[in-house]
Short mmCIF file of C-alpha atoms in Angstrom, two decimals:
data_model
loop_
_atom_site.label_atom_id
_atom_site.label_comp_id
_atom_site.label_asym_id
_atom_site.label_seq_id
_atom_site.Cartn_x
_atom_site.Cartn_y
_atom_site.Cartn_z
CA MET A 508 32.62 -14.29 19.51
CA SER A 509 30.62 -17.30 20.71
CA TYR A 510 30.45 -20.51 18.68
CA ASP A 511 26.94 -19.71 17.59
CA GLU A 512 27.82 -16.22 16.42
CA GLU A 513 30.46 -17.84 14.25
CA VAL A 514 27.78 -19.72 12.31
CA LEU A 515 26.53 -16.64 10.46
CA GLU A 516 30.10 -15.50 9.86
CA VAL A 517 31.04 -18.84 8.32
CA LEU A 518 27.93 -18.84 6.11
CA LYS A 519 28.63 -15.30 4.99
CA ALA A 520 32.24 -16.16 4.15
CA ALA A 521 31.00 -19.08 2.02
CA GLY A 522 28.64 -16.78 0.14
CA LEU A 523 25.56 -18.43 1.61
CA ASP A 524 22.82 -15.96 2.46
CA ILE A 525 20.18 -17.36 4.79
CA LEU A 526 18.88 -13.96 5.86
CA SER A 527 16.56 -13.72 2.87
CA CYS A 528 14.48 -16.64 4.24
CA MET A 529 10.81 -15.68 4.40
CA HIS A 530 9.79 -18.67 6.53
CA CYS A 531 7.43 -20.19 4.00
CA GLY A 532 8.32 -23.69 5.25
CA THR A 533 8.82 -25.22 1.80
CA CYS A 534 12.11 -26.70 3.03
CA THR A 535 10.58 -28.49 6.02
CA GLY A 536 7.51 -29.49 4.00
CA SER A 537 9.66 -31.03 1.27
CA CYS A 538 12.07 -32.80 3.58
CA PRO A 539 11.88 -36.63 3.73
CA SER A 540 13.62 -36.50 7.07
CA GLY A 541 11.14 -33.84 8.21
CA ARG A 542 8.23 -36.08 7.36
CA HIS A 543 9.60 -39.29 8.83
CA ALA A 544 12.22 -38.30 11.38
CA GLY A 545 11.20 -34.89 12.70
CA LEU A 546 13.93 -32.74 11.13
CA ASN A 547 12.82 -29.10 11.05
CA THR A 548 15.10 -27.44 8.50
CA ARG A 549 13.42 -24.07 8.79
CA ARG A 550 13.92 -24.10 12.56
CA ILE A 551 17.64 -24.84 12.21
CA LEU A 552 18.05 -21.96 9.75
CA ARG A 553 16.10 -19.64 12.03
CA ASP A 554 18.20 -20.62 15.04
CA ALA A 555 21.37 -20.03 13.03
CA ARG A 556 20.08 -16.63 12.00
CA LYS A 557 19.29 -15.66 15.57
CA ASN A 558 22.64 -16.89 16.91
CA ARG A 559 20.90 -19.59 18.90
CA PRO A 560 22.84 -22.81 19.57
CA VAL A 561 22.81 -25.14 16.56
CA LEU A 562 26.25 -26.72 16.56
CA GLU A 563 25.43 -29.25 19.29
CA ASP A 564 22.01 -29.97 17.81
CA LYS A 565 21.85 -33.67 16.90
CA ASP A 566 19.11 -32.89 14.35
CA LEU A 567 21.81 -31.28 12.23
CA TRP A 568 22.81 -34.84 11.35
CA LEU A 569 19.30 -35.95 10.31
CA CYS A 570 19.63 -34.32 6.87
CA THR A 571 20.20 -36.93 4.14
CA THR A 572 21.52 -34.18 1.82
CA CYS A 573 18.84 -35.04 -0.76
CA TYR A 574 18.83 -31.37 -1.88
CA THR A 575 15.03 -31.22 -2.29
CA CYS A 576 14.79 -28.14 -0.04
CA GLN A 577 17.56 -26.40 -1.96
CA GLU A 578 15.88 -27.17 -5.30
CA ARG A 579 12.50 -25.91 -4.14
CA CYS A 580 13.42 -22.85 -2.05
CA PRO A 581 11.52 -19.92 -3.60
CA ARG A 582 14.23 -17.55 -2.35
CA GLY A 583 16.96 -19.62 -4.01
CA ILE A 584 18.75 -20.18 -0.71
CA LYS A 585 21.34 -22.93 -0.90
CA ILE A 586 19.89 -24.63 2.15
CA THR A 587 21.69 -27.98 1.92
CA ASP A 588 25.00 -26.24 1.25
CA ALA A 589 24.38 -24.02 4.30
CA LEU A 590 23.61 -27.04 6.44
CA LEU A 591 26.84 -28.72 5.31
CA GLU A 592 28.73 -25.53 6.19
CA ILE A 593 27.18 -25.54 9.70
CA ARG A 594 28.06 -29.24 10.09
CA ARG A 595 31.70 -28.55 9.20
CA LEU A 596 31.89 -25.79 11.83
CA ALA A 597 30.34 -28.20 14.37
CA VAL A 598 33.04 -30.78 13.56
CA ARG A 599 35.79 -28.15 13.96
CA LYS A 600 34.36 -27.40 17.41
CA GLY A 601 34.49 -31.09 18.25
CA PHE A 602 30.78 -31.93 17.88
CA MET A 603 30.67 -35.19 15.98
CA LEU A 604 28.61 -38.37 16.37
CA PRO A 605 30.68 -41.36 17.55
CA GLU A 606 29.46 -43.36 14.52
CA HIS A 607 30.88 -40.68 12.22
CA ARG A 608 34.23 -40.79 14.00
CA ARG A 609 34.27 -44.52 13.25
CA VAL A 610 33.58 -43.94 9.52
CA SER A 611 36.51 -41.50 9.52
CA GLU A 612 38.75 -44.07 11.19
CA MET A 613 37.90 -46.55 8.41
CA VAL A 614 39.16 -44.19 5.72
CA LEU A 615 42.27 -43.36 7.76
CA GLU A 616 43.05 -47.04 8.17
CA TYR A 617 41.89 -48.64 4.91
CA GLY A 618 41.43 -45.77 2.46
CA HIS A 619 37.77 -46.79 2.21
CA ALA A 620 34.74 -45.84 4.29
CA VAL A 621 33.43 -49.36 3.73
CA PRO A 622 36.47 -51.64 3.61
CA LEU A 623 36.54 -55.20 2.30
CA ASP A 624 35.40 -57.91 4.72
CA GLU A 625 35.92 -61.67 4.75
CA GLU A 626 32.36 -62.40 3.57
CA THR A 627 32.71 -60.21 0.47
CA ARG A 628 36.16 -61.61 -0.27
CA LYS A 629 34.46 -65.03 -0.58
CA LYS A 630 31.67 -63.56 -2.71
CA ARG A 631 34.28 -62.08 -5.06
CA GLU A 632 35.93 -65.47 -5.41
CA GLU A 633 32.56 -67.15 -6.14
CA LEU A 634 32.10 -64.71 -9.02
CA GLY A 635 35.59 -65.38 -10.38
CA LEU A 636 36.84 -61.91 -9.43
CA ASP A 637 40.22 -61.15 -7.83
CA PRO A 638 39.54 -61.48 -4.06
CA LEU A 639 41.22 -58.06 -3.62
CA PRO A 640 39.67 -55.26 -5.69
CA ASN A 641 41.98 -53.16 -7.86
CA THR A 642 41.74 -50.13 -5.56
CA ALA A 643 43.88 -48.62 -2.78
CA GLN A 644 43.31 -51.90 -0.93
CA HIS A 645 45.33 -53.72 -3.58
CA SER A 646 48.40 -51.53 -3.32
CA PRO A 647 50.30 -50.72 -0.11
CA GLU A 648 51.89 -47.69 -1.87
CA ALA A 649 48.51 -46.27 -2.85
CA LEU A 650 47.15 -46.79 0.65
CA GLU A 651 50.18 -45.04 2.17
CA GLN A 652 49.62 -42.16 -0.27
CA VAL A 653 45.99 -41.83 0.88
CA ARG A 654 47.05 -41.89 4.54
CA ALA A 655 49.78 -39.30 3.94
CA LEU A 656 47.30 -37.03 2.16
CA LEU A 657 44.82 -37.34 5.04
CA ARG A 658 47.58 -36.44 7.51
CA THR A 659 48.51 -33.40 5.41
CA CYS A 660 44.85 -32.33 5.65
CA ARG A 661 45.04 -33.01 9.41
CA PHE A 662 41.95 -35.14 9.07
CA ASP A 663 43.24 -37.52 11.76
CA GLU A 664 43.46 -34.66 14.30
CA LEU A 665 40.12 -33.21 13.26
CA THR A 666 38.19 -36.42 13.74
CA ALA A 667 40.05 -37.79 16.78
CA GLU A 668 38.11 -38.15 20.04
CA LYS A 669 38.48 -34.86 21.91
CA MET B 275 33.84 -42.63 -28.07
CA THR B 276 35.10 -41.36 -24.72
CA LYS B 277 37.94 -43.28 -23.07
CA LEU B 278 37.01 -44.15 -19.51
CA SER B 279 38.49 -45.35 -16.23
CA LEU B 280 36.10 -47.29 -14.01
CA PHE B 281 35.92 -45.88 -10.48
CA LEU B 282 34.62 -48.65 -8.21
CA GLY B 283 34.24 -46.75 -4.93
CA CYS B 284 33.75 -48.72 -1.69
CA ILE B 285 30.39 -50.48 -1.60
CA VAL B 286 30.50 -52.13 -5.03
CA PRO B 287 33.85 -53.95 -4.69
CA ASN B 288 33.59 -54.42 -0.92
CA ARG B 289 29.92 -55.41 -0.47
CA TYR B 290 28.23 -56.03 -3.85
CA PRO B 291 30.95 -57.40 -6.16
CA GLY B 292 28.31 -58.72 -8.57
CA ILE B 293 27.74 -55.12 -9.67
CA GLU B 294 31.47 -54.76 -10.45
CA ASN B 295 31.42 -58.03 -12.37
CA VAL B 296 28.46 -57.24 -14.62
CA THR B 297 29.31 -53.56 -15.11
CA LYS B 298 32.55 -54.68 -16.76
CA LEU B 299 30.69 -57.30 -18.85
CA CYS B 300 28.10 -54.70 -19.95
CA LEU B 301 30.76 -52.13 -20.91
CA GLU B 302 32.46 -54.79 -22.99
CA LYS B 303 29.22 -55.77 -24.76
CA LEU B 304 28.51 -52.12 -25.51
CA ASP B 305 32.03 -51.59 -26.89
CA LEU B 306 32.79 -48.90 -24.34
CA ASP B 307 36.50 -48.40 -23.67
CA ALA B 308 36.85 -48.60 -19.88
CA VAL B 309 39.78 -49.83 -17.78
CA ASP B 310 40.39 -50.09 -14.02
CA LEU B 311 41.42 -47.02 -12.03
CA PRO B 312 44.19 -48.60 -9.93
CA GLY B 313 44.93 -47.29 -6.45
CA ALA B 314 41.66 -45.34 -6.12
CA SER B 315 40.39 -44.73 -2.60
CA CYS B 316 36.99 -43.82 -1.18
CA CYS B 317 35.56 -41.02 -3.36
CA PRO B 318 35.23 -39.75 -0.39
CA ALA B 319 31.54 -40.21 0.43
CA PRO B 320 29.87 -36.79 0.09
CA GLY B 321 27.31 -37.04 2.89
CA VAL B 322 29.87 -37.73 5.55
CA PHE B 323 33.26 -36.39 4.46
CA LYS B 324 31.91 -33.25 2.83
CA SER B 325 30.08 -32.69 6.12
CA PHE B 326 33.31 -33.05 8.10
CA ASP B 327 35.99 -31.13 6.23
CA LYS B 328 35.97 -29.42 2.85
CA GLY B 329 39.75 -29.53 2.31
CA THR B 330 39.96 -33.27 3.01
CA TRP B 331 36.95 -33.96 0.81
CA LEU B 332 38.43 -31.98 -2.09
CA SER B 333 41.96 -33.39 -1.73
CA LEU B 334 40.94 -37.03 -1.60
CA ALA B 335 38.54 -36.58 -4.53
CA ALA B 336 41.25 -34.71 -6.47
CA ARG B 337 43.72 -37.56 -5.94
CA ASN B 338 41.27 -40.01 -7.54
CA VAL B 339 40.71 -37.66 -10.47
CA VAL B 340 44.47 -37.12 -10.91
CA ILE B 341 45.05 -40.89 -11.33
CA SER B 342 42.56 -40.75 -14.21
CA GLU B 343 44.14 -37.57 -15.63
CA LYS B 344 47.46 -39.41 -15.86
CA MET B 345 45.69 -42.12 -17.86
CA GLU B 346 44.06 -39.46 -20.06
CA ARG B 347 40.66 -40.94 -19.40
CA ASP B 348 37.37 -39.58 -18.06
CA VAL B 349 36.27 -41.06 -14.73
CA LEU B 350 33.26 -43.39 -14.94
CA THR B 351 31.30 -43.77 -11.69
CA ILE B 352 28.61 -46.37 -11.01
CA CYS B 353 27.40 -44.76 -7.78
CA ASN B 354 25.48 -41.54 -7.15
CA GLY B 355 27.61 -40.77 -4.09
CA CYS B 356 30.90 -41.21 -5.95
CA TYR B 357 29.43 -39.12 -8.77
CA ALA B 358 28.42 -36.38 -6.33
CA SER B 359 31.88 -36.22 -4.75
CA LEU B 360 34.05 -36.59 -7.83
CA ALA B 361 31.95 -34.52 -10.24
CA ASP B 362 31.28 -31.72 -7.73
CA ALA B 363 34.92 -31.60 -6.62
CA ASN B 364 35.99 -31.57 -10.27
CA ILE B 365 33.62 -28.67 -11.05
CA GLU B 366 34.78 -26.76 -7.98
CA LEU B 367 38.47 -27.27 -8.71
CA LYS B 368 38.07 -26.28 -12.35
CA SER B 369 36.16 -23.11 -11.55
CA ASP B 370 37.92 -21.88 -8.40
CA PRO B 371 41.66 -21.18 -8.88
CA GLU B 372 42.17 -20.52 -5.17
CA MET B 373 40.63 -23.87 -4.22
CA LYS B 374 42.73 -25.55 -6.89
CA ALA B 375 45.94 -23.97 -5.55
CA GLN B 376 45.10 -25.00 -1.98
CA THR B 377 44.29 -28.56 -3.03
CA ASN B 378 47.48 -28.80 -5.08
CA MET B 379 49.48 -27.70 -2.02
CA CYS B 380 48.11 -30.78 -0.23
CA LEU B 381 48.66 -33.05 -3.24
CA LYS B 382 52.28 -31.87 -3.62
CA GLY B 383 53.27 -33.91 -0.58
CA ILE B 384 52.38 -37.11 -2.44
CA GLY B 385 53.90 -35.93 -5.72
CA MET B 386 50.61 -35.22 -7.48
CA GLU B 387 49.09 -32.23 -9.21
CA TYR B 388 45.49 -31.69 -10.26
CA GLN B 389 45.24 -30.26 -13.78
CA GLY B 390 41.53 -30.23 -14.59
CA THR B 391 41.80 -32.10 -17.88
CA VAL B 392 39.15 -34.81 -17.51
CA GLU B 393 35.42 -35.13 -16.89
CA VAL B 394 33.54 -37.23 -14.35
CA ARG B 395 30.67 -39.30 -15.72
CA HIS B 396 27.92 -41.45 -14.21
CA ILE B 397 27.01 -44.65 -16.05
CA ILE B 398 23.33 -43.65 -16.40
CA GLU B 399 24.13 -40.19 -17.73
CA LEU B 400 26.81 -41.67 -20.00
CA LEU B 401 24.53 -44.36 -21.46
CA TYR B 402 21.79 -41.82 -22.03
CA GLU B 403 24.01 -39.19 -23.60
CA GLU B 404 26.43 -41.35 -25.58
CA ILE B 405 24.30 -44.33 -26.62
CA GLY B 406 20.71 -43.34 -25.92
CA PRO B 407 17.68 -45.56 -25.23
CA GLU B 408 16.88 -46.19 -28.88
CA LYS B 409 20.32 -47.48 -29.82
CA LEU B 410 20.56 -49.36 -26.52
CA LYS B 411 17.52 -51.41 -27.61
CA SER B 412 19.52 -52.74 -30.56
CA TYR B 413 21.94 -54.42 -28.11
CA VAL B 414 19.11 -56.16 -26.21
CA THR B 415 18.96 -59.88 -26.92
CA THR B 416 16.72 -60.85 -24.02
CA PRO B 417 13.84 -58.41 -23.55
CA LEU B 418 12.85 -58.40 -19.89
CA ASP B 419 9.28 -59.19 -18.91
CA LEU B 420 9.67 -57.41 -15.57
CA LYS B 421 7.89 -54.67 -13.66
CA VAL B 422 10.38 -52.34 -12.07
CA ALA B 423 10.19 -49.72 -9.31
CA LEU B 424 12.91 -47.31 -10.36
CA HIS B 425 14.76 -45.31 -7.70
CA TYR B 426 16.82 -42.49 -9.26
CA GLY B 427 18.63 -41.60 -6.04
CA CYS B 428 19.14 -37.97 -5.05
CA HIS B 429 22.69 -37.25 -6.16
CA LEU B 430 22.23 -38.49 -9.71
CA ILE B 431 20.11 -35.43 -10.48
CA LYS B 432 20.54 -32.94 -7.64
CA PRO B 433 21.77 -30.25 -7.30
CA THR B 434 20.36 -29.70 -10.81
CA LYS B 435 22.53 -26.63 -11.37
CA GLU B 436 25.62 -28.84 -11.33
CA ARG B 437 24.13 -31.99 -12.88
CA LYS B 438 22.47 -30.42 -15.92
CA LEU B 439 20.20 -33.45 -16.38
CA GLY B 440 17.00 -31.45 -16.33
CA ASN B 441 14.14 -31.22 -13.89
CA SER B 442 14.50 -33.14 -10.64
CA GLU B 443 10.76 -33.40 -9.89
CA ASN B 444 9.70 -35.62 -12.80
CA PRO B 445 12.76 -36.83 -14.72
CA THR B 446 12.35 -39.55 -17.39
CA PHE B 447 15.85 -40.28 -18.76
CA PHE B 448 16.52 -43.17 -16.38
CA ASP B 449 13.02 -44.63 -16.96
CA GLU B 450 13.77 -44.61 -20.68
CA LEU B 451 16.94 -46.62 -20.11
CA VAL B 452 14.99 -49.11 -17.95
CA GLU B 453 12.31 -49.48 -20.62
CA ALA B 454 14.99 -50.00 -23.30
CA THR B 455 15.58 -53.40 -21.65
CA GLY B 456 11.95 -54.35 -22.24
CA ALA B 457 11.05 -53.89 -18.58
CA GLU B 458 8.20 -51.64 -17.48
CA SER B 459 9.07 -48.74 -15.17
CA VAL B 460 6.02 -48.57 -12.89
CA ASP B 461 5.07 -45.24 -11.33
CA TYR B 462 4.69 -45.25 -7.55
CA THR B 463 3.99 -42.81 -4.72
CA ASP B 464 7.01 -40.78 -3.60
CA LYS B 465 9.16 -42.23 -6.37
CA MET B 466 11.58 -39.30 -6.16
CA MET B 467 11.92 -39.48 -2.37
CA CYS B 468 15.31 -40.22 -0.83
CA CYS B 469 16.01 -43.79 0.39
CA GLY B 470 17.01 -42.36 3.76
CA ALA B 471 20.64 -43.48 3.77
CA GLY B 472 22.60 -40.40 2.70
CA GLY B 473 24.16 -37.53 4.60
CA GLY B 474 25.53 -39.80 7.30
CA VAL B 475 21.98 -40.59 8.45
CA ARG B 476 22.27 -44.36 7.94
CA SER B 477 25.48 -44.45 9.99
CA GLY B 478 24.54 -41.81 12.56
CA HIS B 479 20.76 -42.17 12.99
CA ILE B 480 19.83 -45.68 11.88
CA GLU B 481 16.32 -45.72 13.40
CA GLU B 482 15.28 -42.56 11.54
CA SER B 483 16.94 -43.84 8.38
CA LEU B 484 14.80 -46.99 8.56
CA GLU B 485 11.63 -44.91 9.09
CA MET B 486 12.25 -43.27 5.70
CA LEU B 487 13.10 -46.60 4.07
CA GLU B 488 9.95 -48.26 5.41
CA HIS B 489 7.83 -45.58 3.76
CA LYS B 490 9.58 -46.09 0.42
CA LEU B 491 9.19 -49.88 0.66
CA ALA B 492 5.48 -49.57 1.50
CA CYS B 493 4.94 -47.37 -1.58
CA ILE B 494 6.91 -49.79 -3.78
CA GLN B 495 5.07 -52.84 -2.42
CA ARG B 496 1.71 -51.24 -3.24
CA ALA B 497 2.85 -50.67 -6.84
CA GLY B 498 3.19 -54.44 -7.33
CA VAL B 499 6.60 -54.78 -8.93
CA ASP B 500 9.11 -57.59 -9.51
CA CYS B 501 12.10 -55.63 -8.27
CA ILE B 502 13.66 -52.29 -7.32
CA VAL B 503 16.26 -50.82 -9.69
CA ASN B 504 18.80 -48.17 -8.67
CA ALA B 505 22.08 -46.71 -9.88
CA CYS B 506 23.68 -46.12 -6.50
CA PRO B 507 25.26 -48.87 -4.38
CA PHE B 508 24.52 -46.95 -1.18
CA CYS B 509 20.78 -46.78 -2.02
CA HIS B 510 21.20 -50.42 -3.10
CA LEU B 511 22.61 -51.39 0.30
CA GLN B 512 19.88 -49.44 2.08
CA PHE B 513 17.12 -51.15 0.04
CA ASP B 514 18.69 -54.61 0.30
CA LYS B 515 20.27 -54.92 3.75
CA GLY B 516 17.98 -52.25 5.16
CA GLN B 517 14.94 -54.26 4.07
CA LEU B 518 15.79 -57.00 6.56
CA ALA B 519 16.30 -54.40 9.29
CA VAL B 520 12.93 -52.83 8.43
CA ASN B 521 11.25 -56.25 8.67
CA GLU B 522 12.74 -56.72 12.10
CA LYS B 523 11.88 -53.22 13.34
CA PHE B 524 8.36 -52.97 11.93
CA GLY B 525 7.31 -56.63 11.83
CA THR B 526 6.82 -56.42 8.07
CA ASP B 527 7.68 -59.15 5.57
CA TYR B 528 9.10 -57.30 2.59
CA SER B 529 11.01 -59.44 0.13
CA ILE B 530 11.57 -57.11 -2.81
CA PRO B 531 14.65 -57.95 -4.91
CA VAL B 532 17.09 -55.08 -5.45
CA LEU B 533 19.12 -54.62 -8.65
CA HIS B 534 21.64 -52.05 -9.79
CA TYR B 535 20.91 -50.89 -13.36
CA SER B 536 24.07 -52.72 -14.55
CA GLN B 537 22.50 -55.97 -13.34
CA LEU B 538 19.20 -55.27 -15.12
CA LEU B 539 21.01 -54.32 -18.32
CA ALA B 540 23.22 -57.43 -18.09
CA LEU B 541 20.11 -59.64 -18.10
CA ALA B 542 18.78 -57.83 -21.17
CA LEU B 543 22.15 -58.26 -22.92
CA GLY B 544 21.85 -62.00 -22.39
CA ILE B 545 24.48 -62.29 -19.67
CA SER B 546 23.87 -65.34 -17.48
CA PRO B 547 22.06 -64.53 -14.21
CA ASP B 548 24.74 -66.35 -12.20
CA LYS B 549 27.20 -63.55 -13.10
CA LEU B 550 25.00 -60.91 -11.45
CA GLY B 551 25.59 -61.79 -7.83
CA ILE B 552 21.91 -61.26 -6.96
CA GLU B 553 22.00 -64.59 -5.17
CA GLN B 554 24.50 -62.92 -2.80
CA ASN B 555 22.01 -60.17 -1.84
CA ALA B 556 20.54 -59.97 1.66
CA VAL B 557 17.02 -60.27 0.21
CA GLN B 558 16.50 -63.78 -1.12
CA ASN B 559 13.42 -64.01 -3.31
CA LEU B 560 13.35 -67.43 -4.97
CA GLU B 561 10.32 -66.64 -7.10
CA PHE B 562 12.17 -63.71 -8.67
CA LEU B 563 15.32 -65.77 -9.19
CA ALA B 564 13.33 -68.47 -11.00
CA LYS B 565 11.74 -65.80 -13.19
CA VAL B 566 15.12 -64.32 -14.08
CA TYR B 567 16.55 -67.72 -15.04
CA GLU B 568 13.43 -68.46 -17.12
CA ILE B 569 13.79 -65.14 -18.95
CA ASN B 570 17.45 -65.88 -19.63
CA ALA B 571 16.59 -69.36 -20.94
CA GLY B 572 13.96 -67.89 -23.25
CA ILE B 573 11.09 -69.82 -21.67
CA ARG B 574 9.28 -66.70 -20.46
#
């Protein structure tokens, strides 16, 4: 089975039926990214349905996951959920934007996608707050727990440069 | 009243600590029982991590919920993204025994087990449901003479099936909370549109993300408001830091102050503006700052 044939299989396994799409275009017409950044949601769903290549498609990562298409779909198709499912298959096949690998590295290293920086540490002090927030960043044990959990999930392997 | 643990997430403590500061002050003024959630990690951010790996997303979210379960407190989020991850993961783990078993296999390695005994709340939903706009007005000591462009943010209300906060096309609950402070929530074109940051778009496709933001800012500017109010630090960051990037990219000169609802509420509860951290924002609007200090001093 080719990568692209797997897409429909994965959607089916997740209980997401995109075959009932009647191509009305409500998804694309409702999409903020469609209007301002050229994302064509309907086209991606059609390509997925026809086993055309979608996993390498950079447009897959233009969806802001605002869920407007999913809310408005007259067929009740869980479009955003389907898109997320396709993205996860893309990542498993190694298709990931370099910027997203970096976000993953942040969590692996600091337990936070947006870790504390020197500038904010100063801002915290100005406000009379503890310079280190009471989160995983405050506790080496908690941070090690987060890292161990991510290793168990093999998130480090999944997101490593291939 | 519900016992709560305050989940800070990443952007509030690590970029906009003023929101952390005043959220705690507001909760205290409103007699809400909320304590820190020590050792919490990234929620993890739904747009990116849920797009990368379901198991990792569920496990990391479950760990944060488990810390709160041990404290026998519901999780209180102050971010739409954290709410989306923690509430959705909580719903999924409670309703899908297989998912729960798989997640607990992962958690076992760090000596944790998810039970499914607590709820995940968002501060806006909590204030609306547990206090309500009418009662909230009785706490207001400094009614705010401000015009506000309210940005709900997508994940506060969508997917509606999970959120149960009503219609996502024309919601009013958040506007009612804004107006409880005395401020006016001004209608504007494309009010319910996304800020353009979510889903990994801000990190992965910054130019396109700014295209969406510029449109929102243009609509807000035309409405003639004093500030933007949100309930999501990621939208907050997009509106605040992104505004400077938009000015650079499009040659515009937007200078619209950006406040989290906690910061707006703090002003209305009479908390001094210097506790808010708005002077630490990327957007520096001196006219607005002067107005806020005048309101606080009762000379406006």
